[in-house]
């Protein structure tokens, strides 16, 4: 089993930055590829960014050029750097993983991800 714990959310003004962190523990080999998704109250989860085992990154059009996904494989940590934040980026952000590949291809299919963190809130005013 894989455990995911997010941190780093908070409240910022428009144009500001945050860095989200997701610590991976447990059967870490089960997190073959990983992603960040977000969910507003009453809405479905929206794919934000994904990173494959080989480091290839995929982004939603709405965040391309503003967000950067990265990982530190030696420490089993996933990051999401959020720059040039907009009020519409306000959401609960979740770290997710799957044991198969193709996280980028499946980024907009939340059901494809087996493991989830508890979420961290980002609020942009």
JSON list of C-alpha atoms in Angstrom, two decimals:
[
{"chain": "A", "resi": 1, "resn": "UNK", "atom": "CA", "xyz": [0.00, 0.00, 0.00]},
{"chain": "A", "resi": 2, "resn": "UNK", "atom": "CA", "xyz": [1.12, 3.57, -0.75]},
{"chain": "A", "resi": 3, "resn": "UNK", "atom": "CA", "xyz": [0.61, 6.50, 1.63]},
{"chain": "A", "resi": 4, "resn": "UNK", "atom": "CA", "xyz": [0.58, 10.07, 0.34]},
{"chain": "A", "resi": 5, "resn": "UNK", "atom": "CA", "xyz": [0.70, 13.16, 2.54]},
{"chain": "A", "resi": 6, "resn": "UNK", "atom": "CA", "xyz": [0.41, 16.65, 1.04]},
{"chain": "A", "resi": 7, "resn": "UNK", "atom": "CA", "xyz": [1.55, 19.93, 2.57]},
{"chain": "A", "resi": 8, "resn": "UNK", "atom": "CA", "xyz": [2.32, 23.47, 1.50]},
{"chain": "A", "resi": 9, "resn": "UNK", "atom": "CA", "xyz": [-1.11, 24.89, 0.76]},
{"chain": "A", "resi": 10, "resn": "UNK", "atom": "CA", "xyz": [-2.18, 28.29, 2.00]},
{"chain": "A", "resi": 11, "resn": "UNK", "atom": "CA", "xyz": [-3.66, 31.66, 1.14]},
{"chain": "A", "resi": 12, "resn": "UNK", "atom": "CA", "xyz": [-1.91, 34.01, -1.29]},
{"chain": "A", "resi": 13, "resn": "UNK", "atom": "CA", "xyz": [-2.73, 37.05, -3.36]},
{"chain": "A", "resi": 14, "resn": "UNK", "atom": "CA", "xyz": [-3.17, 36.81, -7.11]},
{"chain": "A", "resi": 15, "resn": "UNK", "atom": "CA", "xyz": [0.22, 36.68, -8.80]},
{"chain": "A", "resi": 16, "resn": "UNK", "atom": "CA", "xyz": [1.82, 34.96, -5.85]},
{"chain": "A", "resi": 17, "resn": "UNK", "atom": "CA", "xyz": [3.47, 31.55, -5.55]},
{"chain": "A", "resi": 18, "resn": "UNK", "atom": "CA", "xyz": [3.22, 28.41, -3.47]},
{"chain": "A", "resi": 19, "resn": "UNK", "atom": "CA", "xyz": [5.02, 25.07, -3.48]},
{"chain": "A", "resi": 20, "resn": "UNK", "atom": "CA", "xyz": [3.05, 21.95, -2.67]},
{"chain": "A", "resi": 21, "resn": "UNK", "atom": "CA", "xyz": [4.80, 18.85, -1.38]},
{"chain": "A", "resi": 22, "resn": "UNK", "atom": "CA", "xyz": [3.65, 15.23, -1.36]},
{"chain": "A", "resi": 23, "resn": "UNK", "atom": "CA", "xyz": [5.56, 12.76, 0.78]},
{"chain": "A", "resi": 24, "resn": "UNK", "atom": "CA", "xyz": [5.35, 9.16, -0.41]},
{"chain": "A", "resi": 25, "resn": "UNK", "atom": "CA", "xyz": [5.73, 6.24, 2.00]},
{"chain": "A", "resi": 26, "resn": "UNK", "atom": "CA", "xyz": [4.85, 2.59, 2.28]},
{"chain": "A", "resi": 27, "resn": "UNK", "atom": "CA", "xyz": [5.14, 0.43, -0.82]},
{"chain": "A", "resi": 28, "resn": "UNK", "atom": "CA", "xyz": [6.63, 3.27, -2.85]},
{"chain": "A", "resi": 29, "resn": "UNK", "atom": "CA", "xyz": [7.21, 1.12, -5.91]},
{"chain": "A", "resi": 30, "resn": "UNK", "atom": "CA", "xyz": [3.42, 1.19, -6.27]},
{"chain": "A", "resi": 31, "resn": "UNK", "atom": "CA", "xyz": [3.67, 4.89, -7.13]},
{"chain": "A", "resi": 32, "resn": "UNK", "atom": "CA", "xyz": [5.05, 4.26, -10.61]},
{"chain": "A", "resi": 33, "resn": "UNK", "atom": "CA", "xyz": [3.80, 7.61, -11.82]},
{"chain": "A", "resi": 34, "resn": "UNK", "atom": "CA", "xyz": [2.16, 10.47, -9.97]},
{"chain": "A", "resi": 35, "resn": "UNK", "atom": "CA", "xyz": [-0.05, 13.48, -10.46]},
{"chain": "A", "resi": 36, "resn": "UNK", "atom": "CA", "xyz": [-1.69, 16.49, -8.88]},
{"chain": "A", "resi": 37, "resn": "UNK", "atom": "CA", "xyz": [-5.43, 16.96, -9.23]},
{"chain": "A", "resi": 38, "resn": "UNK", "atom": "CA", "xyz": [-7.70, 19.57, -7.72]},
{"chain": "A", "resi": 39, "resn": "UNK", "atom": "CA", "xyz": [-11.32, 19.69, -6.73]},
{"chain": "A", "resi": 40, "resn": "UNK", "atom": "CA", "xyz": [-13.68, 22.54, -5.97]},
{"chain": "A", "resi": 41, "resn": "UNK", "atom": "CA", "xyz": [-16.65, 21.99, -3.70]},
{"chain": "A", "resi": 42, "resn": "UNK", "atom": "CA", "xyz": [-19.46, 20.32, -5.62]},
{"chain": "A", "resi": 43, "resn": "UNK", "atom": "CA", "xyz": [-17.34, 19.59, -8.68]},
{"chain": "A", "resi": 44, "resn": "UNK", "atom": "CA", "xyz": [-15.36, 16.63, -9.95]},
{"chain": "A", "resi": 45, "resn": "UNK", "atom": "CA", "xyz": [-11.60, 16.33, -9.67]},
{"chain": "A", "resi": 46, "resn": "UNK", "atom": "CA", "xyz": [-9.61, 18.13, -12.36]},
{"chain": "A", "resi": 47, "resn": "UNK", "atom": "CA", "xyz": [-6.20, 16.95, -13.50]},
{"chain": "A", "resi": 48, "resn": "UNK", "atom": "CA", "xyz": [-3.50, 19.58, -13.05]},
{"chain": "A", "resi": 49, "resn": "UNK", "atom": "CA", "xyz": [-0.14, 17.95, -13.77]},
{"chain": "A", "resi": 50, "resn": "UNK", "atom": "CA", "xyz": [1.42, 14.50, -13.99]},
{"chain": "A", "resi": 51, "resn": "UNK", "atom": "CA", "xyz": [4.92, 13.09, -14.02]},
{"chain": "A", "resi": 52, "resn": "UNK", "atom": "CA", "xyz": [5.97, 9.72, -15.37]},
{"chain": "A", "resi": 53, "resn": "UNK", "atom": "CA", "xyz": [8.58, 7.43, -13.87]},
{"chain": "A", "resi": 54, "resn": "UNK", "atom": "CA", "xyz": [11.10, 8.74, -16.42]},
{"chain": "A", "resi": 55, "resn": "UNK", "atom": "CA", "xyz": [10.36, 12.35, -15.47]},
{"chain": "A", "resi": 56, "resn": "UNK", "atom": "CA", "xyz": [8.18, 13.29, -18.43]},
{"chain": "A", "resi": 57, "resn": "UNK", "atom": "CA", "xyz": [5.66, 15.93, -17.34]},
{"chain": "A", "resi": 58, "resn": "UNK", "atom": "CA", "xyz": [2.17, 16.70, -18.59]},
{"chain": "A", "resi": 59, "resn": "UNK", "atom": "CA", "xyz": [0.09, 19.76, -17.74]},
{"chain": "A", "resi": 60, "resn": "UNK", "atom": "CA", "xyz": [-3.50, 20.86, -18.06]},
{"chain": "A", "resi": 61, "resn": "UNK", "atom": "CA", "xyz": [-3.85, 23.75, -20.48]},
{"chain": "A", "resi": 62, "resn": "UNK", "atom": "CA", "xyz": [-5.15, 25.98, -17.68]},
{"chain": "A", "resi": 63, "resn": "UNK", "atom": "CA", "xyz": [-1.86, 25.76, -15.74]},
{"chain": "A", "resi": 64, "resn": "UNK", "atom": "CA", "xyz": [0.70, 25.29, -18.52]},
{"chain": "A", "resi": 65, "resn": "UNK", "atom": "CA", "xyz": [3.53, 27.79, -18.16]},
{"chain": "A", "resi": 66, "resn": "UNK", "atom": "CA", "xyz": [2.56, 28.64, -14.56]},
{"chain": "A", "resi": 67, "resn": "UNK", "atom": "CA", "xyz": [2.83, 25.36, -12.65]},
{"chain": "A", "resi": 68, "resn": "UNK", "atom": "CA", "xyz": [5.78, 22.97, -12.55]},
{"chain": "A", "resi": 69, "resn": "UNK", "atom": "CA", "xyz": [5.67, 19.37, -11.36]},
{"chain": "A", "resi": 70, "resn": "UNK", "atom": "CA", "xyz": [8.85, 17.67, -10.20]},
{"chain": "A", "resi": 71, "resn": "UNK", "atom": "CA", "xyz": [10.00, 14.83, -8.00]},
{"chain": "A", "resi": 72, "resn": "UNK", "atom": "CA", "xyz": [12.90, 13.86, -5.80]},
{"chain": "A", "resi": 73, "resn": "UNK", "atom": "CA", "xyz": [13.07, 10.10, -6.29]},
{"chain": "A", "resi": 74, "resn": "UNK", "atom": "CA", "xyz": [15.80, 9.63, -3.69]},
{"chain": "A", "resi": 75, "resn": "UNK", "atom": "CA", "xyz": [13.57, 11.12, -1.00]},
{"chain": "A", "resi": 76, "resn": "UNK", "atom": "CA", "xyz": [10.22, 9.94, -2.44]},
{"chain": "A", "resi": 77, "resn": "UNK", "atom": "CA", "xyz": [8.79, 13.45, -2.60]},
{"chain": "A", "resi": 78, "resn": "UNK", "atom": "CA", "xyz": [6.59, 14.98, -5.29]},
{"chain": "A", "resi": 79, "resn": "UNK", "atom": "CA", "xyz": [6.39, 18.74, -5.76]},
{"chain": "A", "resi": 80, "resn": "UNK", "atom": "CA", "xyz": [4.09, 21.19, -7.50]},
{"chain": "A", "resi": 81, "resn": "UNK", "atom": "CA", "xyz": [5.40, 24.74, -7.89]},
{"chain": "A", "resi": 82, "resn": "UNK", "atom": "CA", "xyz": [2.51, 27.15, -8.40]},
{"chain": "A", "resi": 83, "resn": "UNK", "atom": "CA", "xyz": [3.48, 30.54, -9.86]},
{"chain": "A", "resi": 84, "resn": "UNK", "atom": "CA", "xyz": [1.43, 33.44, -11.20]},
{"chain": "A", "resi": 85, "resn": "UNK", "atom": "CA", "xyz": [-1.53, 32.20, -9.22]},
{"chain": "A", "resi": 86, "resn": "UNK", "atom": "CA", "xyz": [-5.04, 33.29, -10.20]},
{"chain": "A", "resi": 87, "resn": "UNK", "atom": "CA", "xyz": [-8.25, 33.31, -8.14]},
{"chain": "A", "resi": 88, "resn": "UNK", "atom": "CA", "xyz": [-9.55, 30.47, -10.33]},
{"chain": "A", "resi": 89, "resn": "UNK", "atom": "CA", "xyz": [-6.71, 28.29, -9.03]},
{"chain": "A", "resi": 90, "resn": "UNK", "atom": "CA", "xyz": [-8.42, 28.26, -5.64]},
{"chain": "A", "resi": 91, "resn": "UNK", "atom": "CA", "xyz": [-9.14, 24.63, -4.87]},
{"chain": "A", "resi": 92, "resn": "UNK", "atom": "CA", "xyz": [-8.26, 21.59, -2.78]},
{"chain": "A", "resi": 93, "resn": "UNK", "atom": "CA", "xyz": [-5.17, 20.02, -4.33]},
{"chain": "A", "resi": 94, "resn": "UNK", "atom": "CA", "xyz": [-4.61, 16.27, -4.14]},
{"chain": "A", "resi": 95, "resn": "UNK", "atom": "CA", "xyz": [-1.55, 14.17, -4.77]},
{"chain": "A", "resi": 96, "resn": "UNK", "atom": "CA", "xyz": [-2.31, 10.88, -6.52]},
{"chain": "A", "resi": 97, "resn": "UNK", "atom": "CA", "xyz": [-0.41, 7.84, -7.77]},
{"chain": "A", "resi": 98, "resn": "UNK", "atom": "CA", "xyz": [-0.94, 4.72, -9.81]},
{"chain": "A", "resi": 99, "resn": "UNK", "atom": "CA", "xyz": [1.12, 1.58, -10.15]},
{"chain": "A", "resi": 100, "resn": "UNK", "atom": "CA", "xyz": [0.83, 1.49, -13.92]},
{"chain": "A", "resi": 101, "resn": "UNK", "atom": "CA", "xyz": [2.21, 4.21, -16.17]},
{"chain": "A", "resi": 102, "resn": "UNK", "atom": "CA", "xyz": [0.50, 6.73, -18.40]},
{"chain": "A", "resi": 103, "resn": "UNK", "atom": "CA", "xyz": [-0.32, 9.24, -15.66]},
{"chain": "A", "resi": 104, "resn": "UNK", "atom": "CA", "xyz": [-0.18, 12.01, -18.25]},
{"chain": "A", "resi": 105, "resn": "UNK", "atom": "CA", "xyz": [-2.53, 10.22, -20.62]},
{"chain": "A", "resi": 106, "resn": "UNK", "atom": "CA", "xyz": [-4.90, 9.48, -17.74]},
{"chain": "A", "resi": 107, "resn": "UNK", "atom": "CA", "xyz": [-4.54, 12.85, -16.00]},
{"chain": "A", "resi": 108, "resn": "UNK", "atom": "CA", "xyz": [-8.18, 13.78, -16.56]},
{"chain": "A", "resi": 109, "resn": "UNK", "atom": "CA", "xyz": [-9.50, 10.39, -15.37]},
{"chain": "A", "resi": 110, "resn": "UNK", "atom": "CA", "xyz": [-9.36, 10.55, -11.58]},
{"chain": "A", "resi": 111, "resn": "UNK", "atom": "CA", "xyz": [-10.67, 6.97, -11.28]},
{"chain": "A", "resi": 112, "resn": "UNK", "atom": "CA", "xyz": [-7.43, 5.74, -12.88]},
{"chain": "A", "resi": 113, "resn": "UNK", "atom": "CA", "xyz": [-5.44, 6.68, -9.78]},
{"chain": "A", "resi": 114, "resn": "UNK", "atom": "CA", "xyz": [-5.35, 4.14, -6.96]},
{"chain": "A", "resi": 115, "resn": "UNK", "atom": "CA", "xyz": [-3.71, 6.15, -4.22]},
{"chain": "A", "resi": 116, "resn": "UNK", "atom": "CA", "xyz": [-4.67, 9.57, -2.89]},
{"chain": "A", "resi": 117, "resn": "UNK", "atom": "CA", "xyz": [-3.53, 12.00, -0.23]},
{"chain": "A", "resi": 118, "resn": "UNK", "atom": "CA", "xyz": [-5.86, 13.92, 2.05]},
{"chain": "A", "resi": 119, "resn": "UNK", "atom": "CA", "xyz": [-5.51, 17.17, 0.11]},
{"chain": "A", "resi": 120, "resn": "UNK", "atom": "CA", "xyz": [-4.14, 20.63, 0.82]},
{"chain": "A", "resi": 121, "resn": "UNK", "atom": "CA", "xyz": [-6.14, 23.83, 0.33]},
{"chain": "A", "resi": 122, "resn": "UNK", "atom": "CA", "xyz": [-4.92, 26.61, -1.94]},
{"chain": "A", "resi": 123, "resn": "UNK", "atom": "CA", "xyz": [-6.78, 29.93, -1.78]},
{"chain": "A", "resi": 124, "resn": "UNK", "atom": "CA", "xyz": [-5.96, 32.82, -4.11]},
{"chain": "A", "resi": 125, "resn": "UNK", "atom": "CA", "xyz": [-7.56, 36.20, -3.55]}
]
